[in-house]
Amino acid sequence: MFPWAPRPQIDPVNALLGISLKIISTLAFTAMSTLIKLAGDAGYPTGQTVFFRSFFALIPLLAWLASRGELVDAVRTTRLFGHLKRSIAGTMAMFCGFTALSLLPLPDATAIGYATPLMTTLLAALVLKEVVRVYRWSALGVGFCGMLIMMIPYMQPGGAYGRREAIGALFGLGGAFFSGISSIEIRKLAQIEKTGAIVFYFSSTASVIGLSTIVLGWRMPGWHDGALLVMAGIAGGVGQILLTSSYRFAPASVIAPFDYTTLIWALIVGFVVFSNIPEPLVLTGAALVIAAGLFVIWRERQLGLEDRRRREREAGAQRST
């Protein structure tokens, strides 16, 4: 998500710290998803949860940026339209993802969300014209087969799930698609914009879009439900800080695979809090999607290493002439 270039030497201590921050960030995001699902089960509109998630995420984010002296960088931008495109795509992903959470068990919604890296790779080839060779196309094929397997329990006529869950699964795929678009826009913005600006404009735009849905009818939350919604936003903001910080200590190829620990937390929370036991087909499909995602990460790392060696050879040849 944040394409810092890999270092020639990876400090084991820093790498361990980066991995630890990444895993803790997945816990924070799982806590956020749990709180959002509780709010959705209580009947709060998706637009209302989007507003609370985005607006209250700004509190820890702005405090963190201020502590780093990067608050001005969070507002300064030369690509306002690029931020708008990224923010709209990200907000649509949030709307779809939160709707899926309200209609599906937590582990199932989490598993379907793992289609995002596959969508990102596909869109990178189609939109950014990135070269995707046979290895990654093969991984995408396996991953999309996994997606189809995950969808079987929800689309099967007369199966264990009804129309509500089928709609939730489709919204989950929609969320993965819009997240893929958002990731593509982030790649373009990250070449010229500060991370703080990307996060700030997204949270601000999502807050405005979420607030605009008040005309569709919001529910006035009580103290308990209000606390759930506020904590969901704060947990999301803290998760973003931890995620961003993790990539400062180790390359993306080292950090990214640990994103899949989210499913472990979702399975635990789903069973303990919601008494959810996911369908075997959903777990089988998720395993294929995760395997495909891990292969893509590994392949991109190998290509990055090969490109760096080539540049080093070219630089050595130039020095010797």
PDB file of C-alpha atoms in Angstrom:
ATOM      1  CA  MET A   1       0.000   0.000   0.000  1.00  0.00           C
ATOM      2  CA  PHE A   2       2.884   2.363   0.798  1.00  0.00           C
ATOM      3  CA  PRO A   3       5.621   1.706  -1.780  1.00  0.00           C
ATOM      4  CA  TRP A   4       8.829   2.535   0.072  1.00  0.00           C
ATOM      5  CA  ALA A   5      11.767   1.111  -1.837  1.00  0.00           C
ATOM      6  CA  PRO A   6      13.352  -2.011  -0.277  1.00  0.00           C
ATOM      7  CA  ARG A   7      16.648  -1.509   1.503  1.00  0.00           C
ATOM      8  CA  PRO A   8      19.729  -3.416   0.310  1.00  0.00           C
ATOM      9  CA  GLN A   9      20.225  -4.748   3.851  1.00  0.00           C
ATOM     10  CA  ILE A  10      17.332  -5.587   6.146  1.00  0.00           C
ATOM     11  CA  ASP A  11      18.050  -4.926   9.821  1.00  0.00           C
ATOM     12  CA  PRO A  12      16.615  -7.969  11.668  1.00  0.00           C
ATOM     13  CA  VAL A  13      15.628  -5.825  14.664  1.00  0.00           C
ATOM     14  CA  ASN A  14      13.869  -3.256  12.509  1.00  0.00           C
ATOM     15  CA  ALA A  15      12.222  -5.997  10.448  1.00  0.00           C
ATOM     16  CA  LEU A  16      10.880  -7.618  13.629  1.00  0.00           C
ATOM     17  CA  LEU A  17       9.575  -4.248  14.815  1.00  0.00           C
ATOM     18  CA  GLY A  18       7.912  -3.614  11.452  1.00  0.00           C
ATOM     19  CA  ILE A  19       6.275  -7.052  11.473  1.00  0.00           C
ATOM     20  CA  SER A  20       5.089  -6.525  15.062  1.00  0.00           C
ATOM     21  CA  LEU A  21       3.535  -3.168  14.177  1.00  0.00           C
ATOM     22  CA  LYS A  22       1.852  -4.723  11.161  1.00  0.00           C
ATOM     23  CA  ILE A  23       0.335  -7.551  13.220  1.00  0.00           C
ATOM     24  CA  ILE A  24      -0.873  -5.106  15.881  1.00  0.00           C
ATOM     25  CA  SER A  25      -2.407  -2.991  13.101  1.00  0.00           C
ATOM     26  CA  THR A  26      -4.395  -6.033  11.916  1.00  0.00           C
ATOM     27  CA  LEU A  27      -5.693  -6.389  15.470  1.00  0.00           C
ATOM     28  CA  ALA A  28      -6.748  -2.732  15.460  1.00  0.00           C
ATOM     29  CA  PHE A  29      -8.530  -3.121  12.122  1.00  0.00           C
ATOM     30  CA  THR A  30     -10.243  -6.309  13.339  1.00  0.00           C
ATOM     31  CA  ALA A  31     -11.422  -4.407  16.416  1.00  0.00           C
ATOM     32  CA  MET A  32     -12.722  -1.679  14.102  1.00  0.00           C
ATOM     33  CA  SER A  33     -14.568  -4.241  11.941  1.00  0.00           C
ATOM     34  CA  THR A  34     -16.053  -5.856  15.043  1.00  0.00           C
ATOM     35  CA  LEU A  35     -17.352  -2.525  16.315  1.00  0.00           C
ATOM     36  CA  ILE A  36     -18.714  -1.644  12.875  1.00  0.00           C
ATOM     37  CA  LYS A  37     -20.515  -5.000  12.688  1.00  0.00           C
ATOM     38  CA  LEU A  38     -22.015  -4.472  16.137  1.00  0.00           C
ATOM     39  CA  ALA A  39     -23.262  -1.062  14.993  1.00  0.00           C
ATOM     40  CA  GLY A  40     -24.615  -2.546  11.751  1.00  0.00           C
ATOM     41  CA  ASP A  41     -26.388  -5.328  13.634  1.00  0.00           C
ATOM     42  CA  ALA A  42     -27.953  -2.625  15.813  1.00  0.00           C
ATOM     43  CA  GLY A  43     -29.501  -1.098  12.698  1.00  0.00           C
ATOM     44  CA  TYR A  44     -27.378   2.033  12.168  1.00  0.00           C
ATOM     45  CA  PRO A  45     -27.212   3.129   8.505  1.00  0.00           C
ATOM     46  CA  THR A  46     -23.978   2.456   6.626  1.00  0.00           C
ATOM     47  CA  GLY A  47     -23.495   6.150   5.845  1.00  0.00           C
ATOM     48  CA  GLN A  48     -23.623   6.946   9.547  1.00  0.00           C
ATOM     49  CA  THR A  49     -20.975   4.320  10.371  1.00  0.00           C
ATOM     50  CA  VAL A  50     -18.799   5.608   7.502  1.00  0.00           C
ATOM     51  CA  PHE A  51     -18.956   9.100   8.996  1.00  0.00           C
ATOM     52  CA  PHE A  52     -18.044   7.981  12.518  1.00  0.00           C
ATOM     53  CA  ARG A  53     -15.277   5.686  11.225  1.00  0.00           C
ATOM     54  CA  SER A  54     -13.734   8.451   9.105  1.00  0.00           C
ATOM     55  CA  PHE A  55     -14.255  11.528  11.273  1.00  0.00           C
ATOM     56  CA  PHE A  56     -13.039  10.094  14.560  1.00  0.00           C
ATOM     57  CA  ALA A  57     -10.092   8.438  12.808  1.00  0.00           C
ATOM     58  CA  LEU A  58      -8.831  11.982  12.218  1.00  0.00           C
ATOM     59  CA  ILE A  59      -8.226  12.471  15.961  1.00  0.00           C
ATOM     60  CA  PRO A  60      -5.339   9.981  16.371  1.00  0.00           C
ATOM     61  CA  LEU A  61      -4.111  10.645  12.830  1.00  0.00           C
ATOM     62  CA  LEU A  62      -3.808  14.419  13.283  1.00  0.00           C
ATOM     63  CA  ALA A  63      -2.251  13.969  16.737  1.00  0.00           C
ATOM     64  CA  TRP A  64       0.319  11.578  15.256  1.00  0.00           C
ATOM     65  CA  LEU A  65       1.125  13.887  12.343  1.00  0.00           C
ATOM     66  CA  ALA A  66       1.463  16.856  14.714  1.00  0.00           C
ATOM     67  CA  SER A  67       3.872  14.893  16.937  1.00  0.00           C
ATOM     68  CA  ARG A  68       6.025  14.218  13.868  1.00  0.00           C
ATOM     69  CA  GLY A  69       5.880  17.815  12.670  1.00  0.00           C
ATOM     70  CA  GLU A  70       4.071  16.694   9.502  1.00  0.00           C
ATOM     71  CA  LEU A  71       0.730  18.411  10.038  1.00  0.00           C
ATOM     72  CA  VAL A  72       1.392  21.018   7.340  1.00  0.00           C
ATOM     73  CA  ASP A  73       2.364  18.269   4.882  1.00  0.00           C
ATOM     74  CA  ALA A  74      -1.021  16.646   5.498  1.00  0.00           C
ATOM     75  CA  VAL A  75      -2.782  19.692   4.064  1.00  0.00           C
ATOM     76  CA  ARG A  76      -0.296  20.796   1.399  1.00  0.00           C
ATOM     77  CA  THR A  77      -0.966  19.155  -1.971  1.00  0.00           C
ATOM     78  CA  THR A  78      -0.520  19.714  -5.687  1.00  0.00           C
ATOM     79  CA  ARG A  79      -2.818  16.847  -6.714  1.00  0.00           C
ATOM     80  CA  LEU A  80      -6.227  17.696  -5.283  1.00  0.00           C
ATOM     81  CA  PHE A  81      -8.062  15.884  -8.104  1.00  0.00           C
ATOM     82  CA  GLY A  82      -5.931  12.783  -7.557  1.00  0.00           C
ATOM     83  CA  HIS A  83      -6.831  12.823  -3.861  1.00  0.00           C
ATOM     84  CA  LEU A  84     -10.488  13.209  -4.781  1.00  0.00           C
ATOM     85  CA  LYS A  85     -10.400  10.144  -7.066  1.00  0.00           C
ATOM     86  CA  ARG A  86      -8.598   8.051  -4.453  1.00  0.00           C
ATOM     87  CA  SER A  87     -10.933   9.234  -1.697  1.00  0.00           C
ATOM     88  CA  ILE A  88     -14.133   8.527  -3.622  1.00  0.00           C
ATOM     89  CA  ALA A  89     -12.924   5.025  -4.524  1.00  0.00           C
ATOM     90  CA  GLY A  90     -11.852   4.405  -0.921  1.00  0.00           C
ATOM     91  CA  THR A  91     -15.165   5.676   0.429  1.00  0.00           C
ATOM     92  CA  MET A  92     -17.102   3.441  -1.964  1.00  0.00           C
ATOM     93  CA  ALA A  93     -14.967   0.522  -0.753  1.00  0.00           C
ATOM     94  CA  MET A  94     -15.845   1.466   2.819  1.00  0.00           C
ATOM     95  CA  PHE A  95     -19.577   1.640   2.060  1.00  0.00           C
ATOM     96  CA  CYS A  96     -19.470  -1.779   0.367  1.00  0.00           C
ATOM     97  CA  GLY A  97     -17.274  -3.319   3.047  1.00  0.00           C
ATOM     98  CA  PHE A  98     -19.430  -2.062   5.911  1.00  0.00           C
ATOM     99  CA  THR A  99     -22.574  -3.287   4.168  1.00  0.00           C
ATOM    100  CA  ALA A 100     -20.961  -6.715   3.760  1.00  0.00           C
ATOM    101  CA  LEU A 101     -20.049  -6.697   7.457  1.00  0.00           C
ATOM    102  CA  SER A 102     -23.660  -6.015   8.399  1.00  0.00           C
ATOM    103  CA  LEU A 103     -24.953  -8.902   6.253  1.00  0.00           C
ATOM    104  CA  LEU A 104     -22.235 -11.555   6.627  1.00  0.00           C
ATOM    105  CA  PRO A 105     -20.368 -13.275   9.445  1.00  0.00           C
ATOM    106  CA  LEU A 106     -17.161 -11.405  10.320  1.00  0.00           C
ATOM    107  CA  PRO A 107     -14.747 -14.135   9.097  1.00  0.00           C
ATOM    108  CA  ASP A 108     -16.591 -14.469   5.776  1.00  0.00           C
ATOM    109  CA  ALA A 109     -16.578 -10.723   5.100  1.00  0.00           C
ATOM    110  CA  THR A 110     -12.873 -10.621   5.983  1.00  0.00           C
ATOM    111  CA  ALA A 111     -12.059 -13.560   3.688  1.00  0.00           C
ATOM    112  CA  ILE A 112     -13.877 -12.013   0.709  1.00  0.00           C
ATOM    113  CA  GLY A 113     -11.949  -8.787   1.321  1.00  0.00           C
ATOM    114  CA  TYR A 114      -8.730 -10.655   0.538  1.00  0.00           C
ATOM    115  CA  ALA A 115      -9.666 -10.358  -3.136  1.00  0.00           C
ATOM    116  CA  THR A 116      -8.346  -6.772  -3.021  1.00  0.00           C
ATOM    117  CA  PRO A 117      -4.698  -7.585  -3.969  1.00  0.00           C
ATOM    118  CA  LEU A 118      -5.964  -9.623  -6.919  1.00  0.00           C
ATOM    119  CA  MET A 119      -8.130  -6.718  -8.067  1.00  0.00           C
ATOM    120  CA  THR A 120      -5.184  -4.354  -7.639  1.00  0.00           C
ATOM    121  CA  THR A 121      -2.879  -6.504  -9.782  1.00  0.00           C
ATOM    122  CA  LEU A 122      -5.538  -6.857 -12.488  1.00  0.00           C
ATOM    123  CA  LEU A 123      -6.284  -3.127 -12.517  1.00  0.00           C
ATOM    124  CA  ALA A 124      -2.556  -2.295 -12.547  1.00  0.00           C
ATOM    125  CA  ALA A 125      -2.251  -4.266 -15.775  1.00  0.00           C
ATOM    126  CA  LEU A 126      -5.362  -2.726 -17.330  1.00  0.00           C
ATOM    127  CA  VAL A 127      -5.077   0.880 -16.075  1.00  0.00           C
ATOM    128  CA  LEU A 128      -1.390   1.491 -15.389  1.00  0.00           C
ATOM    129  CA  LYS A 129      -0.279  -0.834 -18.202  1.00  0.00           C
ATOM    130  CA  GLU A 130       2.071  -2.620 -15.823  1.00  0.00           C
ATOM    131  CA  VAL A 131       3.695  -5.712 -17.290  1.00  0.00           C
ATOM    132  CA  VAL A 132       2.089  -8.806 -15.749  1.00  0.00           C
ATOM    133  CA  ARG A 133       3.856 -11.967 -16.840  1.00  0.00           C
ATOM    134  CA  VAL A 134       2.628 -15.540 -16.897  1.00  0.00           C
ATOM    135  CA  TYR A 135       3.534 -16.236 -13.248  1.00  0.00           C
ATOM    136  CA  ARG A 136       1.321 -13.485 -11.881  1.00  0.00           C
ATOM    137  CA  TRP A 137      -1.465 -14.208 -14.396  1.00  0.00           C
ATOM    138  CA  SER A 138      -1.396 -17.804 -13.162  1.00  0.00           C
ATOM    139  CA  ALA A 139      -1.591 -16.618  -9.546  1.00  0.00           C
ATOM    140  CA  LEU A 140      -4.502 -14.348 -10.468  1.00  0.00           C
ATOM    141  CA  GLY A 141      -6.277 -17.299 -12.063  1.00  0.00           C
ATOM    142  CA  VAL A 142      -5.863 -19.372  -8.889  1.00  0.00           C
ATOM    143  CA  GLY A 143      -7.002 -16.437  -6.763  1.00  0.00           C
ATOM    144  CA  PHE A 144     -10.129 -15.823  -8.816  1.00  0.00           C
ATOM    145  CA  CYS A 145     -10.951 -19.540  -8.618  1.00  0.00           C
ATOM    146  CA  GLY A 146     -10.692 -19.127  -4.844  1.00  0.00           C
ATOM    147  CA  MET A 147     -13.093 -16.185  -5.031  1.00  0.00           C
ATOM    148  CA  LEU A 148     -15.617 -18.281  -6.951  1.00  0.00           C
ATOM    149  CA  ILE A 149     -15.325 -21.078  -4.388  1.00  0.00           C
ATOM    150  CA  MET A 150     -15.957 -18.592  -1.567  1.00  0.00           C
ATOM    151  CA  MET A 151     -19.086 -17.381  -3.347  1.00  0.00           C
ATOM    152  CA  ILE A 152     -20.608 -20.869  -3.820  1.00  0.00           C
ATOM    153  CA  PRO A 153     -22.297 -21.122  -0.371  1.00  0.00           C
ATOM    154  CA  TYR A 154     -23.978 -17.736  -0.885  1.00  0.00           C
ATOM    155  CA  MET A 155     -25.131 -18.230  -4.475  1.00  0.00           C
ATOM    156  CA  GLN A 156     -26.275 -21.835  -4.159  1.00  0.00           C
ATOM    157  CA  PRO A 157     -30.082 -22.094  -4.555  1.00  0.00           C
ATOM    158  CA  GLY A 158     -31.641 -23.709  -1.519  1.00  0.00           C
ATOM    159  CA  GLY A 159     -28.356 -23.545   0.389  1.00  0.00           C
ATOM    160  CA  ALA A 160     -27.715 -22.617   4.002  1.00  0.00           C
ATOM    161  CA  TYR A 161     -27.661 -18.894   3.184  1.00  0.00           C
ATOM    162  CA  GLY A 162     -30.446 -16.705   1.871  1.00  0.00           C
ATOM    163  CA  ARG A 163     -30.815 -13.561  -0.196  1.00  0.00           C
ATOM    164  CA  ARG A 164     -29.423 -11.346   2.580  1.00  0.00           C
ATOM    165  CA  GLU A 165     -26.092 -13.178   2.680  1.00  0.00           C
ATOM    166  CA  ALA A 166     -25.889 -13.347  -1.124  1.00  0.00           C
ATOM    167  CA  ILE A 167     -26.232  -9.561  -1.290  1.00  0.00           C
ATOM    168  CA  GLY A 168     -23.603  -9.222   1.438  1.00  0.00           C
ATOM    169  CA  ALA A 169     -21.154 -11.395  -0.520  1.00  0.00           C
ATOM    170  CA  LEU A 170     -21.668  -9.280  -3.647  1.00  0.00           C
ATOM    171  CA  PHE A 171     -21.082  -6.107  -1.639  1.00  0.00           C
ATOM    172  CA  GLY A 172     -17.901  -7.713  -0.281  1.00  0.00           C
ATOM    173  CA  LEU A 173     -16.638  -8.268  -3.827  1.00  0.00           C
ATOM    174  CA  GLY A 174     -17.638  -4.719  -4.708  1.00  0.00           C
ATOM    175  CA  GLY A 175     -15.617  -3.475  -1.745  1.00  0.00           C
ATOM    176  CA  ALA A 176     -12.578  -5.445  -2.966  1.00  0.00           C
ATOM    177  CA  PHE A 177     -12.986  -3.949  -6.438  1.00  0.00           C
ATOM    178  CA  PHE A 178     -13.160  -0.356  -5.188  1.00  0.00           C
ATOM    179  CA  SER A 179     -10.263  -1.036  -2.816  1.00  0.00           C
ATOM    180  CA  GLY A 180      -8.283  -2.151  -5.858  1.00  0.00           C
ATOM    181  CA  ILE A 181      -9.082   1.145  -7.613  1.00  0.00           C
ATOM    182  CA  SER A 182      -8.105   3.021  -4.463  1.00  0.00           C
ATOM    183  CA  SER A 183      -4.788   1.154  -4.300  1.00  0.00           C
ATOM    184  CA  ILE A 184      -4.022   2.115  -7.908  1.00  0.00           C
ATOM    185  CA  GLU A 185      -4.689   5.784  -7.137  1.00  0.00           C
ATOM    186  CA  ILE A 186      -2.499   5.542  -4.028  1.00  0.00           C
ATOM    187  CA  ARG A 187       0.360   4.178  -6.131  1.00  0.00           C
ATOM    188  CA  LYS A 188       0.152   7.216  -8.396  1.00  0.00           C
ATOM    189  CA  LEU A 189      -0.189   9.703  -5.532  1.00  0.00           C
ATOM    190  CA  ALA A 190       2.612   8.163  -3.452  1.00  0.00           C
ATOM    191  CA  GLN A 191       5.149   9.099  -6.134  1.00  0.00           C
ATOM    192  CA  ILE A 192       4.657  12.798  -5.463  1.00  0.00           C
ATOM    193  CA  GLU A 193       2.544  13.223  -2.290  1.00  0.00           C
ATOM    194  CA  LYS A 194       3.281  12.694   1.397  1.00  0.00           C
ATOM    195  CA  THR A 195       1.613   9.771   3.149  1.00  0.00           C
ATOM    196  CA  GLY A 196       0.016  12.172   5.646  1.00  0.00           C
ATOM    197  CA  ALA A 197      -1.713  14.048   2.841  1.00  0.00           C
ATOM    198  CA  ILE A 198      -3.070  10.839   1.285  1.00  0.00           C
ATOM    199  CA  VAL A 199      -4.523   9.686   4.609  1.00  0.00           C
ATOM    200  CA  PHE A 200      -5.835  13.132   5.630  1.00  0.00           C
ATOM    201  CA  TYR A 201      -7.707  13.849   2.406  1.00  0.00           C
ATOM    202  CA  PHE A 202      -9.204  10.367   2.350  1.00  0.00           C
ATOM    203  CA  SER A 203     -10.514  10.573   5.923  1.00  0.00           C
ATOM    204  CA  SER A 204     -11.808  14.113   5.364  1.00  0.00           C
ATOM    205  CA  THR A 205     -13.576  13.258   2.105  1.00  0.00           C
ATOM    206  CA  ALA A 206     -15.093  10.075   3.544  1.00  0.00           C
ATOM    207  CA  SER A 207     -16.337  12.094   6.533  1.00  0.00           C
ATOM    208  CA  VAL A 208     -18.071  14.605   4.243  1.00  0.00           C
ATOM    209  CA  ILE A 209     -19.621  11.899   2.068  1.00  0.00           C
ATOM    210  CA  GLY A 210     -20.755   9.965   5.126  1.00  0.00           C
ATOM    211  CA  LEU A 211     -22.223  13.111   6.694  1.00  0.00           C
ATOM    212  CA  SER A 212     -24.164  13.874   3.504  1.00  0.00           C
ATOM    213  CA  THR A 213     -26.198  10.701   4.035  1.00  0.00           C
ATOM    214  CA  ILE A 214     -27.825  12.265   7.105  1.00  0.00           C
ATOM    215  CA  VAL A 215     -30.650  13.372   4.781  1.00  0.00           C
ATOM    216  CA  LEU A 216     -31.481   9.679   4.261  1.00  0.00           C
ATOM    217  CA  GLY A 217     -32.175   9.293   7.955  1.00  0.00           C
ATOM    218  CA  TRP A 218     -29.770   8.589  10.796  1.00  0.00           C
ATOM    219  CA  ARG A 219     -30.513   7.077  14.160  1.00  0.00           C
ATOM    220  CA  MET A 220     -29.611   9.006  17.271  1.00  0.00           C
ATOM    221  CA  PRO A 221     -27.281   6.616  19.150  1.00  0.00           C
ATOM    222  CA  GLY A 222     -27.406   6.179  22.884  1.00  0.00           C
ATOM    223  CA  TRP A 223     -24.292   6.345  25.034  1.00  0.00           C
ATOM    224  CA  HIS A 224     -23.408   2.696  24.459  1.00  0.00           C
ATOM    225  CA  ASP A 225     -23.885   2.680  20.700  1.00  0.00           C
ATOM    226  CA  GLY A 226     -22.300   6.119  20.371  1.00  0.00           C
ATOM    227  CA  ALA A 227     -19.234   4.813  22.173  1.00  0.00           C
ATOM    228  CA  LEU A 228     -19.072   1.836  19.760  1.00  0.00           C
ATOM    229  CA  LEU A 229     -19.147   4.144  16.737  1.00  0.00           C
ATOM    230  CA  VAL A 230     -16.551   6.549  18.148  1.00  0.00           C
ATOM    231  CA  MET A 231     -14.229   3.699  19.162  1.00  0.00           C
ATOM    232  CA  ALA A 232     -14.558   2.202  15.669  1.00  0.00           C
ATOM    233  CA  GLY A 233     -13.222   5.443  14.202  1.00  0.00           C
ATOM    234  CA  ILE A 234     -10.394   5.706  16.724  1.00  0.00           C
ATOM    235  CA  ALA A 235      -9.444   2.045  16.193  1.00  0.00           C
ATOM    236  CA  GLY A 236      -9.329   2.659  12.440  1.00  0.00           C
ATOM    237  CA  GLY A 237      -7.114   5.703  12.916  1.00  0.00           C
ATOM    238  CA  VAL A 238      -4.763   3.838  15.256  1.00  0.00           C
ATOM    239  CA  GLY A 239      -4.629   0.927  12.811  1.00  0.00           C
ATOM    240  CA  GLN A 240      -3.653   3.313  10.013  1.00  0.00           C
ATOM    241  CA  ILE A 241      -0.869   4.815  12.118  1.00  0.00           C
ATOM    242  CA  LEU A 242       0.500   1.375  13.015  1.00  0.00           C
ATOM    243  CA  LEU A 243       0.255   0.231   9.406  1.00  0.00           C
ATOM    244  CA  THR A 244       2.066   3.310   8.117  1.00  0.00           C
ATOM    245  CA  SER A 245       4.740   3.010  10.790  1.00  0.00           C
ATOM    246  CA  SER A 246       5.355  -0.682  10.028  1.00  0.00           C
ATOM    247  CA  TYR A 247       6.497   0.131   6.488  1.00  0.00           C
ATOM    248  CA  ARG A 248       9.139   2.503   7.842  1.00  0.00           C
ATOM    249  CA  PHE A 249      11.055  -0.379   9.412  1.00  0.00           C
ATOM    250  CA  ALA A 250      10.983  -3.076   6.726  1.00  0.00           C
ATOM    251  CA  PRO A 251      10.253  -3.467   2.994  1.00  0.00           C
ATOM    252  CA  ALA A 252       6.698  -4.004   1.806  1.00  0.00           C
ATOM    253  CA  SER A 253       7.593  -7.530   0.634  1.00  0.00           C
ATOM    254  CA  VAL A 254       8.458  -8.448   4.238  1.00  0.00           C
ATOM    255  CA  ILE A 255       5.472  -6.716   5.840  1.00  0.00           C
ATOM    256  CA  ALA A 256       2.625  -7.397   3.395  1.00  0.00           C
ATOM    257  CA  PRO A 257       2.172 -11.170   3.980  1.00  0.00           C
ATOM    258  CA  PHE A 258       1.264 -10.514   7.613  1.00  0.00           C
ATOM    259  CA  ASP A 259      -1.881  -8.740   6.452  1.00  0.00           C
ATOM    260  CA  TYR A 260      -3.435 -12.199   6.296  1.00  0.00           C
ATOM    261  CA  THR A 261      -3.259 -12.549  10.082  1.00  0.00           C
ATOM    262  CA  THR A 262      -6.484 -10.517  10.009  1.00  0.00           C
ATOM    263  CA  LEU A 263      -8.339 -13.727   9.160  1.00  0.00           C
ATOM    264  CA  ILE A 264      -6.982 -15.388  12.319  1.00  0.00           C
ATOM    265  CA  TRP A 265      -8.317 -12.566  14.499  1.00  0.00           C
ATOM    266  CA  ALA A 266     -11.605 -12.530  12.561  1.00  0.00           C
ATOM    267  CA  LEU A 267     -12.077 -16.275  13.102  1.00  0.00           C
ATOM    268  CA  ILE A 268     -11.408 -15.903  16.841  1.00  0.00           C
ATOM    269  CA  VAL A 269     -13.626 -12.837  17.284  1.00  0.00           C
ATOM    270  CA  GLY A 270     -16.326 -14.277  15.022  1.00  0.00           C
ATOM    271  CA  PHE A 271     -16.539 -17.418  17.133  1.00  0.00           C
ATOM    272  CA  VAL A 272     -16.227 -15.780  20.579  1.00  0.00           C
ATOM    273  CA  VAL A 273     -18.363 -12.666  20.009  1.00  0.00           C
ATOM    274  CA  PHE A 274     -20.814 -13.696  17.269  1.00  0.00           C
ATOM    275  CA  SER A 275     -20.738 -17.529  17.501  1.00  0.00           C
ATOM    276  CA  ASN A 276     -19.853 -17.689  13.795  1.00  0.00           C
ATOM    277  CA  ILE A 277     -18.368 -20.816  12.231  1.00  0.00           C
ATOM    278  CA  PRO A 278     -17.432 -20.167   8.588  1.00  0.00           C
ATOM    279  CA  GLU A 279     -18.382 -22.560   5.823  1.00  0.00           C
ATOM    280  CA  PRO A 280     -15.557 -24.980   4.794  1.00  0.00           C
ATOM    281  CA  LEU A 281     -15.880 -23.761   1.189  1.00  0.00           C
ATOM    282  CA  VAL A 282     -15.306 -20.177   2.325  1.00  0.00           C
ATOM    283  CA  LEU A 283     -12.119 -21.184   4.149  1.00  0.00           C
ATOM    284  CA  THR A 284     -10.975 -23.280   1.171  1.00  0.00           C
ATOM    285  CA  GLY A 285     -11.507 -20.381  -1.205  1.00  0.00           C
ATOM    286  CA  ALA A 286      -9.814 -17.992   1.208  1.00  0.00           C
ATOM    287  CA  ALA A 287      -6.791 -20.315   1.373  1.00  0.00           C
ATOM    288  CA  LEU A 288      -6.477 -20.200  -2.430  1.00  0.00           C
ATOM    289  CA  VAL A 289      -6.829 -16.410  -2.491  1.00  0.00           C
ATOM    290  CA  ILE A 290      -4.214 -16.032   0.252  1.00  0.00           C
ATOM    291  CA  ALA A 291      -1.832 -18.428  -1.518  1.00  0.00           C
ATOM    292  CA  ALA A 292      -2.221 -16.452  -4.747  1.00  0.00           C
ATOM    293  CA  GLY A 293      -1.656 -13.171  -2.909  1.00  0.00           C
ATOM    294  CA  LEU A 294       1.474 -14.474  -1.202  1.00  0.00           C
ATOM    295  CA  PHE A 295       2.825 -15.720  -4.530  1.00  0.00           C
ATOM    296  CA  VAL A 296       2.255 -12.310  -6.126  1.00  0.00           C
ATOM    297  CA  ILE A 297       4.095 -10.638  -3.232  1.00  0.00           C
ATOM    298  CA  TRP A 298       6.987 -13.103  -3.568  1.00  0.00           C
ATOM    299  CA  ARG A 299       7.151 -12.662  -7.336  1.00  0.00           C
ATOM    300  CA  GLU A 300       7.167  -8.867  -7.093  1.00  0.00           C
ATOM    301  CA  ARG A 301      10.002  -9.086  -4.568  1.00  0.00           C
ATOM    302  CA  GLN A 302      12.003 -11.338  -6.903  1.00  0.00           C
ATOM    303  CA  LEU A 303      11.472  -8.948  -9.798  1.00  0.00           C
ATOM    304  CA  GLY A 304      12.519  -6.040  -7.588  1.00  0.00           C
ATOM    305  CA  LEU A 305      15.726  -7.837  -6.605  1.00  0.00           C
ATOM    306  CA  GLU A 306      16.485  -8.690 -10.228  1.00  0.00           C
ATOM    307  CA  ASP A 307      15.935  -5.066 -11.269  1.00  0.00           C
ATOM    308  CA  ARG A 308      18.209  -3.823  -8.483  1.00  0.00           C
ATOM    309  CA  ARG A 309      20.984  -6.249  -9.471  1.00  0.00           C
ATOM    310  CA  ARG A 310      20.673  -5.106 -13.086  1.00  0.00           C
ATOM    311  CA  ARG A 311      20.985  -1.456 -12.075  1.00  0.00           C
ATOM    312  CA  GLU A 312      23.970  -2.262  -9.876  1.00  0.00           C
ATOM    313  CA  ARG A 313      25.667  -4.064 -12.779  1.00  0.00           C
ATOM    314  CA  GLU A 314      24.970  -1.137 -15.105  1.00  0.00           C
ATOM    315  CA  ALA A 315      26.329   1.327 -12.526  1.00  0.00           C
ATOM    316  CA  GLY A 316      29.454  -0.837 -12.051  1.00  0.00           C
ATOM    317  CA  ALA A 317      29.988  -1.003 -15.804  1.00  0.00           C
ATOM    318  CA  GLN A 318      29.707   2.792 -16.095  1.00  0.00           C
ATOM    319  CA  ARG A 319      32.255   3.313 -13.313  1.00  0.00           C
ATOM    320  CA  SER A 320      34.723   0.963 -14.977  1.00  0.00           C
ATOM    321  CA  THR A 321      34.610   2.802 -18.295  1.00  0.00           C
TER     322      THR A 321
END
